C-alpha positions as a LaTeX table, in Angstrom:
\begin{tabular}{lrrr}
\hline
Residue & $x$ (\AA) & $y$ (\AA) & $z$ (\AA) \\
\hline
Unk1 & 0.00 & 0.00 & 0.00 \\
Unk2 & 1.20 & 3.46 & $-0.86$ \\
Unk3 & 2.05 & 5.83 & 2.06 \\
Unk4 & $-0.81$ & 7.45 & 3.81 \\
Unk5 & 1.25 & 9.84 & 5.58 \\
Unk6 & 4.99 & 11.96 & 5.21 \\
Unk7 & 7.06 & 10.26 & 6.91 \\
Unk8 & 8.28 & 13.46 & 9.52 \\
Unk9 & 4.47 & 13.20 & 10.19 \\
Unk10 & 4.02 & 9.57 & 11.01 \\
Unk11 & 7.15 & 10.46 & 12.75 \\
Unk12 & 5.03 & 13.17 & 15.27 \\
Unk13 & 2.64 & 11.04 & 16.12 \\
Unk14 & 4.52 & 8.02 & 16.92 \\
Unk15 & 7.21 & 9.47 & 18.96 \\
Unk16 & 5.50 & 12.76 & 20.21 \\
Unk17 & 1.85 & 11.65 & 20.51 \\
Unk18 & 2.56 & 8.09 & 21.12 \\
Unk19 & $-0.50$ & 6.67 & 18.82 \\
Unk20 & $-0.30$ & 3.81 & 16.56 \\
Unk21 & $-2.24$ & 3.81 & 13.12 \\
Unk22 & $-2.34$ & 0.30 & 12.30 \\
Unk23 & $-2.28$ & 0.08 & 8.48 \\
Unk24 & $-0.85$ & 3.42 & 8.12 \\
Unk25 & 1.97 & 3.45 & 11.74 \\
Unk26 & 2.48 & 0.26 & 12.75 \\
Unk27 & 4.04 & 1.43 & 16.99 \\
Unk28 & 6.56 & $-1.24$ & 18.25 \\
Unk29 & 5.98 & $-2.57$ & 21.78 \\
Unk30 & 8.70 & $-0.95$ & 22.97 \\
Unk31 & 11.19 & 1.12 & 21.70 \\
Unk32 & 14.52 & 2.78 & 23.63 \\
Unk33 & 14.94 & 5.96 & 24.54 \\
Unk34 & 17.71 & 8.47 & 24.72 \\
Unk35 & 15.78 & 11.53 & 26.78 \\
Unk36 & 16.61 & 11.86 & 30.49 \\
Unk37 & 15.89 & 9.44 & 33.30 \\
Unk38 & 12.79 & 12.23 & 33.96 \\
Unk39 & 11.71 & 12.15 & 30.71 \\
Unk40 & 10.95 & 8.19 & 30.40 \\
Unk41 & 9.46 & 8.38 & 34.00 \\
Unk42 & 6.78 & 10.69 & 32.42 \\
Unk43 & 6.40 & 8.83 & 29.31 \\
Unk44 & 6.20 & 6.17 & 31.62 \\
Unk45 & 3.29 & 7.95 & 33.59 \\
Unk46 & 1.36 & 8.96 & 30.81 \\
Unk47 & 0.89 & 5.25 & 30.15 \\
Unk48 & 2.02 & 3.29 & 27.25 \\
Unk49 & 0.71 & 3.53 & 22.98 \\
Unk50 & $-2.14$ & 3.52 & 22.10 \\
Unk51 & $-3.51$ & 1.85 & 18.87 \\
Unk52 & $-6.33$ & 4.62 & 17.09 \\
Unk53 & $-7.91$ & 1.93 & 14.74 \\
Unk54 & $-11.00$ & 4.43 & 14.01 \\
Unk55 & $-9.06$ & 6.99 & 13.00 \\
Unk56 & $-6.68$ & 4.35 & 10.56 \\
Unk57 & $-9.70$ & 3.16 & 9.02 \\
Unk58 & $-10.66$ & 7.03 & 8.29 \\
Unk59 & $-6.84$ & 7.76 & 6.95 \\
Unk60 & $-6.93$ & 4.73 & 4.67 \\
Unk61 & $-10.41$ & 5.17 & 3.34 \\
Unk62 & $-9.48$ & 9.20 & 2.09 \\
Unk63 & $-6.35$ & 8.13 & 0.55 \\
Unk64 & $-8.14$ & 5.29 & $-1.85$ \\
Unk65 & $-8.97$ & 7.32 & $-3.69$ \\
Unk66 & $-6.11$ & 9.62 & $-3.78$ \\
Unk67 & $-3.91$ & 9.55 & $-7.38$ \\
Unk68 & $-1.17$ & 10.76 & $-5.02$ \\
Unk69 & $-2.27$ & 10.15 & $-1.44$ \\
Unk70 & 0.12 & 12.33 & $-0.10$ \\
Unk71 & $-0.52$ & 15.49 & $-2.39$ \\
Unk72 & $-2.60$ & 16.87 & 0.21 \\
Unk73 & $-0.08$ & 16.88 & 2.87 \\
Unk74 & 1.93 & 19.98 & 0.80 \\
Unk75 & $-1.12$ & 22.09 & 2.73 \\
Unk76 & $-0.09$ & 22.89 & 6.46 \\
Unk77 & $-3.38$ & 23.56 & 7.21 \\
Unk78 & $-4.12$ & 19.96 & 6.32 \\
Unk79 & $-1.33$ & 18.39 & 8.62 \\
Unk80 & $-2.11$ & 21.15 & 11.76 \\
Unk81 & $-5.85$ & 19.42 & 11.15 \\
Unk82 & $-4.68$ & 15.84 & 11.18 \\
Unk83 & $-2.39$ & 16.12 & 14.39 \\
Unk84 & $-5.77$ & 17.81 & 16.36 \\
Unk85 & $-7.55$ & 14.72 & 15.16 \\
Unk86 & $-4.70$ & 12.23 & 15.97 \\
Unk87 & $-4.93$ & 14.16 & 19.77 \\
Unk88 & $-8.74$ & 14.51 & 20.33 \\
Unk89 & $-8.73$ & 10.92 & 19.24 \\
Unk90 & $-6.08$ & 10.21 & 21.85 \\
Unk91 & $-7.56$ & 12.12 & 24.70 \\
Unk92 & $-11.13$ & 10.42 & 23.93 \\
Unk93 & $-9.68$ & 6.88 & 23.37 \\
Unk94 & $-7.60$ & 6.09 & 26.60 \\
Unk95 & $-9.49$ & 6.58 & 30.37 \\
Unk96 & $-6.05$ & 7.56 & 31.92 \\
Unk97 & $-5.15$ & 10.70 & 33.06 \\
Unk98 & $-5.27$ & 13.64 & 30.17 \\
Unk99 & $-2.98$ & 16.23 & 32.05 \\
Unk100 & $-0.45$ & 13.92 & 32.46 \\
Unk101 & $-0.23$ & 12.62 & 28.92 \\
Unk102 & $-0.19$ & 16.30 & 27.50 \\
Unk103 & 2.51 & 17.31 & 29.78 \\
Unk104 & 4.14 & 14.27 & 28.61 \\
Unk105 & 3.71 & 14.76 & 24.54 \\
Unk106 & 4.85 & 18.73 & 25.61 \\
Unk107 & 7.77 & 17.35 & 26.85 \\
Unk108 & 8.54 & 15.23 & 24.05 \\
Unk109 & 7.85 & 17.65 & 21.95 \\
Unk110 & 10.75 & 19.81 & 23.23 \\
Unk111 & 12.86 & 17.05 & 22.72 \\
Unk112 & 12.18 & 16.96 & 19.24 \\
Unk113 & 12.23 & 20.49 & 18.75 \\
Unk114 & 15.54 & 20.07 & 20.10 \\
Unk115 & 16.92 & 17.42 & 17.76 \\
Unk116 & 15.18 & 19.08 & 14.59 \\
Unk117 & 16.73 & 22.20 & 14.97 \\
Unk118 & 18.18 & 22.19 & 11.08 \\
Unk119 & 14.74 & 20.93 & 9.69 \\
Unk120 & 12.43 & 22.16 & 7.49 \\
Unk121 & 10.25 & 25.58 & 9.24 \\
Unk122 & 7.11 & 23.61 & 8.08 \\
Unk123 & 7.86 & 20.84 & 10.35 \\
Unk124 & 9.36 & 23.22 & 13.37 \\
Unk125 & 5.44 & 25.31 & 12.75 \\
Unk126 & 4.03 & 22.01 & 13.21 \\
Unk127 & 5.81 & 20.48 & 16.73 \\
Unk128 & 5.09 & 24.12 & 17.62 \\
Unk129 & 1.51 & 23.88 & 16.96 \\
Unk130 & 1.58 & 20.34 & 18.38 \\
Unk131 & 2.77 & 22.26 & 21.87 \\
Unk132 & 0.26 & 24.41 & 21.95 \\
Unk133 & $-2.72$ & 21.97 & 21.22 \\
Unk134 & $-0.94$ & 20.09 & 24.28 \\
Unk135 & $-1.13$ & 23.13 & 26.21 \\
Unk136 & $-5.29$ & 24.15 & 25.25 \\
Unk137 & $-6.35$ & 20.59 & 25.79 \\
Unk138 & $-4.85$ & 20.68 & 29.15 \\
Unk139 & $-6.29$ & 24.20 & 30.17 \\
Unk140 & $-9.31$ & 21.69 & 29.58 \\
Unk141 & $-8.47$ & 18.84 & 31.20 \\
Unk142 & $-8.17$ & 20.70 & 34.25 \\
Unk143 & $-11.22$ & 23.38 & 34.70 \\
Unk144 & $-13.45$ & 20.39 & 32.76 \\
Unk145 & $-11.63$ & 16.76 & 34.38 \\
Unk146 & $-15.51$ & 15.25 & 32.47 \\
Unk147 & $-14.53$ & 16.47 & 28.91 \\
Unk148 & $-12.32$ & 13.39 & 28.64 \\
Unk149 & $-12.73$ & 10.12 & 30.02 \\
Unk150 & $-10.40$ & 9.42 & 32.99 \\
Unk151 & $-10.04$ & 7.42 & 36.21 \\
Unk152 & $-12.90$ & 8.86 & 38.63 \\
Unk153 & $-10.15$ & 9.87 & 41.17 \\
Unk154 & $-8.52$ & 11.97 & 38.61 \\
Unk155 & $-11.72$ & 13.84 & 37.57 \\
Unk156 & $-12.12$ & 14.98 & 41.27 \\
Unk157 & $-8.92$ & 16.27 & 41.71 \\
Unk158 & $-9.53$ & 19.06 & 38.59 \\
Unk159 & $-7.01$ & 21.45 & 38.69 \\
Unk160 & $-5.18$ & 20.01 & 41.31 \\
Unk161 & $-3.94$ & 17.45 & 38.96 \\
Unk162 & $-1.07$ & 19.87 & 37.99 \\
Unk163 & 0.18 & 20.47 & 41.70 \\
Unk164 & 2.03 & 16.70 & 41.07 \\
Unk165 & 4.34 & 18.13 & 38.62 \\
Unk166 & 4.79 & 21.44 & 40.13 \\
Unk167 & 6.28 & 19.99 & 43.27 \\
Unk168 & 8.55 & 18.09 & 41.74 \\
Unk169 & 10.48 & 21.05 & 40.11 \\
Unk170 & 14.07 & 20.28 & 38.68 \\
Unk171 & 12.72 & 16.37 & 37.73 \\
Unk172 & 11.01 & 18.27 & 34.35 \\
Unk173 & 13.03 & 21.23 & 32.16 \\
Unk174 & 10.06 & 21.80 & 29.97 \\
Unk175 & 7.57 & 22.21 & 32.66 \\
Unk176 & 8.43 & 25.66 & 33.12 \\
Unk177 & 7.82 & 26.50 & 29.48 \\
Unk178 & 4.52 & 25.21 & 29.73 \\
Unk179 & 2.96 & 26.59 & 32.93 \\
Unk180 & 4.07 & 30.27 & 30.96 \\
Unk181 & 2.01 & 28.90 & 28.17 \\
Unk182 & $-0.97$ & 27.43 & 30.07 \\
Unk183 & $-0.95$ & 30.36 & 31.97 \\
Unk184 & $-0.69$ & 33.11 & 28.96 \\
Unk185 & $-3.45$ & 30.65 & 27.04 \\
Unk186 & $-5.92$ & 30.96 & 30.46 \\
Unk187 & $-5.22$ & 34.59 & 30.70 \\
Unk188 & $-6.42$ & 35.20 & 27.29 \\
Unk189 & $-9.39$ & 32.92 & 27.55 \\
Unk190 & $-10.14$ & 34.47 & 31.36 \\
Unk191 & $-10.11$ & 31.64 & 33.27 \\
Unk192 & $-6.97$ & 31.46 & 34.91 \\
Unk193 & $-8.28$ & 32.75 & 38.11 \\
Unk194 & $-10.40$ & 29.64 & 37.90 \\
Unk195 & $-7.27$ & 27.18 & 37.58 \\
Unk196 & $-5.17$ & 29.38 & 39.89 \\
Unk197 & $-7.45$ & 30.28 & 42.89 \\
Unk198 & $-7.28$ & 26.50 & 43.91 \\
Unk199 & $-3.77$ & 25.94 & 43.74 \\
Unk200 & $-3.23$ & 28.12 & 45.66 \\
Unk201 & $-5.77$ & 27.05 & 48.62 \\
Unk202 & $-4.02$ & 23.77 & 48.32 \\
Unk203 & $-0.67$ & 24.72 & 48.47 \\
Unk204 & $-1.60$ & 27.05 & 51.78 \\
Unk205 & $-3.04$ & 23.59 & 53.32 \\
Unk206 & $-0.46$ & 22.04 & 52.41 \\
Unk207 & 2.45 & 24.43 & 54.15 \\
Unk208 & 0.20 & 24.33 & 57.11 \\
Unk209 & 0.67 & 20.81 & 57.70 \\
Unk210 & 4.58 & 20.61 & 56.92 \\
Unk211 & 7.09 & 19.65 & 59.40 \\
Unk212 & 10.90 & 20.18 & 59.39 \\
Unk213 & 11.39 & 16.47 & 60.03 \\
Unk214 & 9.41 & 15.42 & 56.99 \\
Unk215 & 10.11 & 16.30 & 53.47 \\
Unk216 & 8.57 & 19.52 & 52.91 \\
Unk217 & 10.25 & 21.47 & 49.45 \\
Unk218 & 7.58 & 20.21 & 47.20 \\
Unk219 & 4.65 & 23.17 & 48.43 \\
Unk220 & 7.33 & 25.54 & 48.50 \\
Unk221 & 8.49 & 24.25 & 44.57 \\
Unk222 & 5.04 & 24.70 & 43.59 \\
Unk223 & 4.30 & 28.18 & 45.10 \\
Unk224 & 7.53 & 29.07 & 43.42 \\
Unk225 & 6.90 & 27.56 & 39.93 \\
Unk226 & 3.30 & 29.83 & 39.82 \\
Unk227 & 4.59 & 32.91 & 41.18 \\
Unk228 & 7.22 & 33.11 & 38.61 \\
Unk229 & 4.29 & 33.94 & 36.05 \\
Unk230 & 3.64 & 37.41 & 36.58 \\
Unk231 & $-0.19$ & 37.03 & 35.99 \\
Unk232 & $-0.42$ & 34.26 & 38.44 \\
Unk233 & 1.55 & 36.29 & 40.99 \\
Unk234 & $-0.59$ & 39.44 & 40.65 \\
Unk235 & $-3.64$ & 37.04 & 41.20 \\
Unk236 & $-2.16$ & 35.51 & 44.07 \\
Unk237 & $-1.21$ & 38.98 & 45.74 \\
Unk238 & $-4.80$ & 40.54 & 44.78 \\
Unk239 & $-6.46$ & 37.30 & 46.70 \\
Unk240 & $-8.76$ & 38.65 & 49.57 \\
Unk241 & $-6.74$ & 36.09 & 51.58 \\
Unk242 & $-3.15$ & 37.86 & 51.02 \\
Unk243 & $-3.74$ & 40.41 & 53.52 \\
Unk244 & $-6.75$ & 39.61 & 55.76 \\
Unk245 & $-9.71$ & 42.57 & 56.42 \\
Unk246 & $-9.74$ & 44.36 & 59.19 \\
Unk247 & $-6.39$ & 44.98 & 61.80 \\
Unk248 & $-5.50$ & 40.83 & 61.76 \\
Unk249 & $-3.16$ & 39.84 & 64.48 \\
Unk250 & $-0.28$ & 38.24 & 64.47 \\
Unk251 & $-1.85$ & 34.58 & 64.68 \\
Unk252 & $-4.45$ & 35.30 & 62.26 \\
Unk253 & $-1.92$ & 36.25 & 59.84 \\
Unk254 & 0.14 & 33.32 & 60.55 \\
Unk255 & $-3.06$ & 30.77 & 59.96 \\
Unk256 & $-5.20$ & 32.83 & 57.94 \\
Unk257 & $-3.02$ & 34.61 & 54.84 \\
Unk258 & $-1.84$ & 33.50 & 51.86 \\
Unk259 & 1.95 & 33.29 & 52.85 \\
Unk260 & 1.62 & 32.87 & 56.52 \\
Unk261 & 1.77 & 29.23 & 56.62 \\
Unk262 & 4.51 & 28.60 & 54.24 \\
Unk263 & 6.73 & 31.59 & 56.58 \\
Unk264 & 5.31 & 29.14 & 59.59 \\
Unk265 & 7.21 & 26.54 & 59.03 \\
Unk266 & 10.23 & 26.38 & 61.76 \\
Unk267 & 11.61 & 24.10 & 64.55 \\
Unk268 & 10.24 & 25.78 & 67.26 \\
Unk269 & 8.17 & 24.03 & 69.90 \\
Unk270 & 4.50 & 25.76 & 68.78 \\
Unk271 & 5.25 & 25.90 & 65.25 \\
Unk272 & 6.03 & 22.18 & 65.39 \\
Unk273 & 4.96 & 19.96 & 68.72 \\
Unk274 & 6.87 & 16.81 & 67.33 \\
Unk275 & 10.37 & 18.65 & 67.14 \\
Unk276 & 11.52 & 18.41 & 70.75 \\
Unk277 & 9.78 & 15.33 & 71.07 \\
Unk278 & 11.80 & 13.35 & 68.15 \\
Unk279 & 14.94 & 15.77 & 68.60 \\
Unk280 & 15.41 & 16.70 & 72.12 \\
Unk281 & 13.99 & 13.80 & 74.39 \\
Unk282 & 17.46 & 12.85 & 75.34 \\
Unk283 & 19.77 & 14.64 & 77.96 \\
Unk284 & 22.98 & 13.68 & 76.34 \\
Unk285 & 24.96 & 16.97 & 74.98 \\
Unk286 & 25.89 & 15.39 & 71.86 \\
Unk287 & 22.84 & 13.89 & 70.94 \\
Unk288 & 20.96 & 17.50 & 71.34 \\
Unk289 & 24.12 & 18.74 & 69.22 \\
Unk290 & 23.81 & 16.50 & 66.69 \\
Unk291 & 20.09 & 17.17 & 66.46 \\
Unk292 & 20.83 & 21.15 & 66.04 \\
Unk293 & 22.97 & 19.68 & 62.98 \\
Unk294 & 20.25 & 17.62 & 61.34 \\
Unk295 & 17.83 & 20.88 & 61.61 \\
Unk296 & 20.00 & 23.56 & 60.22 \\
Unk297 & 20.69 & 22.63 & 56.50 \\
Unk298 & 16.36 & 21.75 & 57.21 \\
Unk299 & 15.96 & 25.24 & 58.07 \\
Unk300 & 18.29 & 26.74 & 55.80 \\
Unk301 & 16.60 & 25.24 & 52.74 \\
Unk302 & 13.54 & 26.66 & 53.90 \\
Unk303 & 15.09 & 30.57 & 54.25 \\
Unk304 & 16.17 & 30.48 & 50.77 \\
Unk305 & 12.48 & 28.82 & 49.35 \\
Unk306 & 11.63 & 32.37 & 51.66 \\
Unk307 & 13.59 & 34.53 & 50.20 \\
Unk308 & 13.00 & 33.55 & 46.51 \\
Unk309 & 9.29 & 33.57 & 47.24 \\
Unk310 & 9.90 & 37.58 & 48.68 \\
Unk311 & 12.39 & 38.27 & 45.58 \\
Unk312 & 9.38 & 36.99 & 42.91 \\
Unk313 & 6.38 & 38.60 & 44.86 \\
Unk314 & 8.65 & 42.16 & 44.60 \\
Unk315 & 10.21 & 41.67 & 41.27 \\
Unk316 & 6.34 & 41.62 & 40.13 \\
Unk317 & 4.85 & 45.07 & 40.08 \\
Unk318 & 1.35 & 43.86 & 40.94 \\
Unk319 & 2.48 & 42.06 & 43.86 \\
Unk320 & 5.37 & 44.56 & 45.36 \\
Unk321 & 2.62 & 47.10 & 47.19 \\
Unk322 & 0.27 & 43.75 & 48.26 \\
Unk323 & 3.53 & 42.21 & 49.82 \\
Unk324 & 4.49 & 45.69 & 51.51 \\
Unk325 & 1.23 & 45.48 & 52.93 \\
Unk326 & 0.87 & 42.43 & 54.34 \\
Unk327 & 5.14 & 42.73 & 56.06 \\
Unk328 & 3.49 & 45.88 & 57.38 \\
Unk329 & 0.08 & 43.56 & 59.00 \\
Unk330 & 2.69 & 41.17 & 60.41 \\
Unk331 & 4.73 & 44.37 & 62.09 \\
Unk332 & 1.56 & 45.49 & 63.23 \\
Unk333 & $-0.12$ & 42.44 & 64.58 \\
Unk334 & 2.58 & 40.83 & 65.71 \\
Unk335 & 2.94 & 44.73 & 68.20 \\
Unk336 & 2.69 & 42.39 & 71.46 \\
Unk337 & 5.95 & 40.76 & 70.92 \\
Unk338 & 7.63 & 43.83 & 71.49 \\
Unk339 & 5.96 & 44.42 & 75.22 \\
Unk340 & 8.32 & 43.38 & 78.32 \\
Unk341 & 6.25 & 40.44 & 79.44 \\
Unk342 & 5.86 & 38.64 & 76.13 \\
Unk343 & 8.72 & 36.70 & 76.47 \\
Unk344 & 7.51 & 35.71 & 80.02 \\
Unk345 & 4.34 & 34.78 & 78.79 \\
Unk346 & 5.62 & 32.62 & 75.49 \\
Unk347 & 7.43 & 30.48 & 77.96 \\
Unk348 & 4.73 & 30.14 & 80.57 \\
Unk349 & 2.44 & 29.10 & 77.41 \\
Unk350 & 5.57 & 26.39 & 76.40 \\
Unk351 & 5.51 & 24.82 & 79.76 \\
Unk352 & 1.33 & 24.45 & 79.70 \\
Unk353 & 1.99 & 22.76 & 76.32 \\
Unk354 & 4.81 & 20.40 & 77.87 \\
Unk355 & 2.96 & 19.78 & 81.47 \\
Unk356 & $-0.74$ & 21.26 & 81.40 \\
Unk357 & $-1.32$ & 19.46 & 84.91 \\
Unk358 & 1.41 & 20.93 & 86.19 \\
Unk359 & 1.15 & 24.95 & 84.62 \\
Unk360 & $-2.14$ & 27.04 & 84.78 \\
Unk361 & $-3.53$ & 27.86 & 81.31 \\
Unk362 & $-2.07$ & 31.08 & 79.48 \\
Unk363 & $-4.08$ & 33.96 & 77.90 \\
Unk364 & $-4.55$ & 33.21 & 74.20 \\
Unk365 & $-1.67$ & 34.25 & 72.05 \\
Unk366 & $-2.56$ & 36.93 & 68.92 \\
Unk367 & 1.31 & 37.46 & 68.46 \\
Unk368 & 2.17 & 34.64 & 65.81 \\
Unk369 & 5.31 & 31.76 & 66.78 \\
Unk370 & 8.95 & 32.33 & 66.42 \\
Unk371 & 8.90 & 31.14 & 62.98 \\
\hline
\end{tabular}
């Protein structure tokens, strides 16, 4: 039989798309790979290829009677039409997760970006357009998990989906390419307060239950990963929740903003009950030392998540005054710290915590914790 497609096409979908066209691309079982250890983890995620044999059929049937089947190929138009096709029949085919096998195809597309750089512009316009299809259909995928079928566990999590990649940042180099995207394509479209508003909720809930002792970069990743986008950092600073109404105190602040729990995090006794439980039970000098050594590089990592967080929020002009604003709550609300007693009172409220038999109970605090 005569080819049914160019060969740089059958080429896309294979490698990029990862669909077979039996009849017209026949997909071996497996095939090696030369992208990074990431990279085949995610092709790994997205799940393996998948046979279209609907779509074949349809190929086959409009090249019969085709003098020269591929004659109609010379139009881009025509190949920008048959890779939508070859995705939408993808995306409806397979009931696995959609995000994760457009991120996936984005990815590989960047690798073969990469390796065509001295090809034809026709083909380089067409990986591009093959990005940014993987890039609308997952602005999809996320506000509409139903559009597509997919495990029921994966519908509910909607936009959430994407927080899996974001907190693994450094495992994927393209992923920062296509949050800009995602985010420029929901910005035009207006719904990127939709996809961002619950991010960030999640992320806050998920600082607020971090512990030095634990792994804990991945909220901080993600935070950092959004707030690099300029339109998602105005959004985030513009939140009612970035700077509480009213005159919030201290604790408020510390519970109740935006930032507050990720700036929480710390290895003092009230940020963190479990700390001199697991690290300072013993009475031994060296062991207490060697405890102040495992929490240090802890603590330092999170300092410089801090101060990258503070650098992005003020390199963004939407976000510098917001930011000003809410340093200038915290030096308000936190206004009992600086009174003689405090001090007095944070450790009488430290030995209720330890021994509450033993220590009456204390006022309640409105300064927030050392952290």
């Amino acid at each position: 039989m005569p080819s049914v497609l160019l060969a740089e096409d059958a080429d896309l979908i294979d490698a990029v798309l990862r669909v077979g066209l039996p009849g017209v691309i026949d997909v071996p079982a497996a095939r090696p790979t030369t992208a990074p250890a990431s990279m085949a983890r995610g092709a790994a995620a997205a799940g393996p290829a998948v046979d279209l044999e609907e779509l074949a059929t349809e190929l086959r049937s409009e090249a019969a009677g085709e003098a020269d089947p591929l004659a109609r190929w010379s139009d881009l138009g025509n190949r920008r039409s048959l890779i939508d096709r070859v995705l939408v029949a993808r995306l409806s085919h397979a009931n696995a997760p959609a995000v994760d096998y457009l991120i996936a195809s984005f990815r590989r597309c960047a690798v073969h970006l990469a390796k065509k750089a001295a090809s034809a512009d026709a083909l380089r316009e067409l990986l591009r357009y093959t990005e940014g299809l993987c890039v609308s259909y997952a602005g999809i995928a996320l506000l509409n998990p139903s559009m597509f079928p997919q495990p029921a566990a994966v519908e509910q999590e909607g936009p959430l989906r994407l927080l899996r990649f974001l907190r693994a940042e450094g495992d994927d180099p393209s992923l920062p390419e296509f949050i800009k995207q995602l985010t420029a394509k929901m910005q035009d479209e207006g719904t990127l307060e939709e996809l961002a508003t619950p991010l960030f909720d999640a992320l806050a809930a998920d600082a607020a239950a971090l512990s030095v002792l634990n792994p804990f970069s991945g909220p901080y990743y993600a935070l950092l990963a959004l707030l690099r986008e300029k339109p998602l950092g105005a959004l985030f600073a513009a939140s009612p929740r970035f700077v509480p109404a009213g005159a919030p105190s201290g604790a408020v602040l510390e519970s109740g903003s935006a930032l507050g729990p990720f700036f929480a995090l710390s290895a003092f006794p009230f940020a963190d009950r479990r700390v001199p439980a697991e690290c300072f039970s013993t009475s031994t000098a060296q062991a207490v030392e060697q405890s102040f050594a495992s929490l240090r590089p802890a603590l330092r990592i999170v300092q410089r998540a801090l101060g990258s967080v503070a650098t992005t929020l003020l390199k963004n002009p939407a976000a510098k005054e917001p930011f000003f604003r809410w340093v200038a709550a915290l030096c308000d609300g936190n206004a009992a710290r600086t009174q003689y007693f405090f001090h007095h009172a944070e450790i009488t409220r430290l030995l209720h915590a330890l021994s509450p038999e033993r220590t009456e109970q204390p006022p309640a605090r409105v300064a927030s914790h050392d952290g």
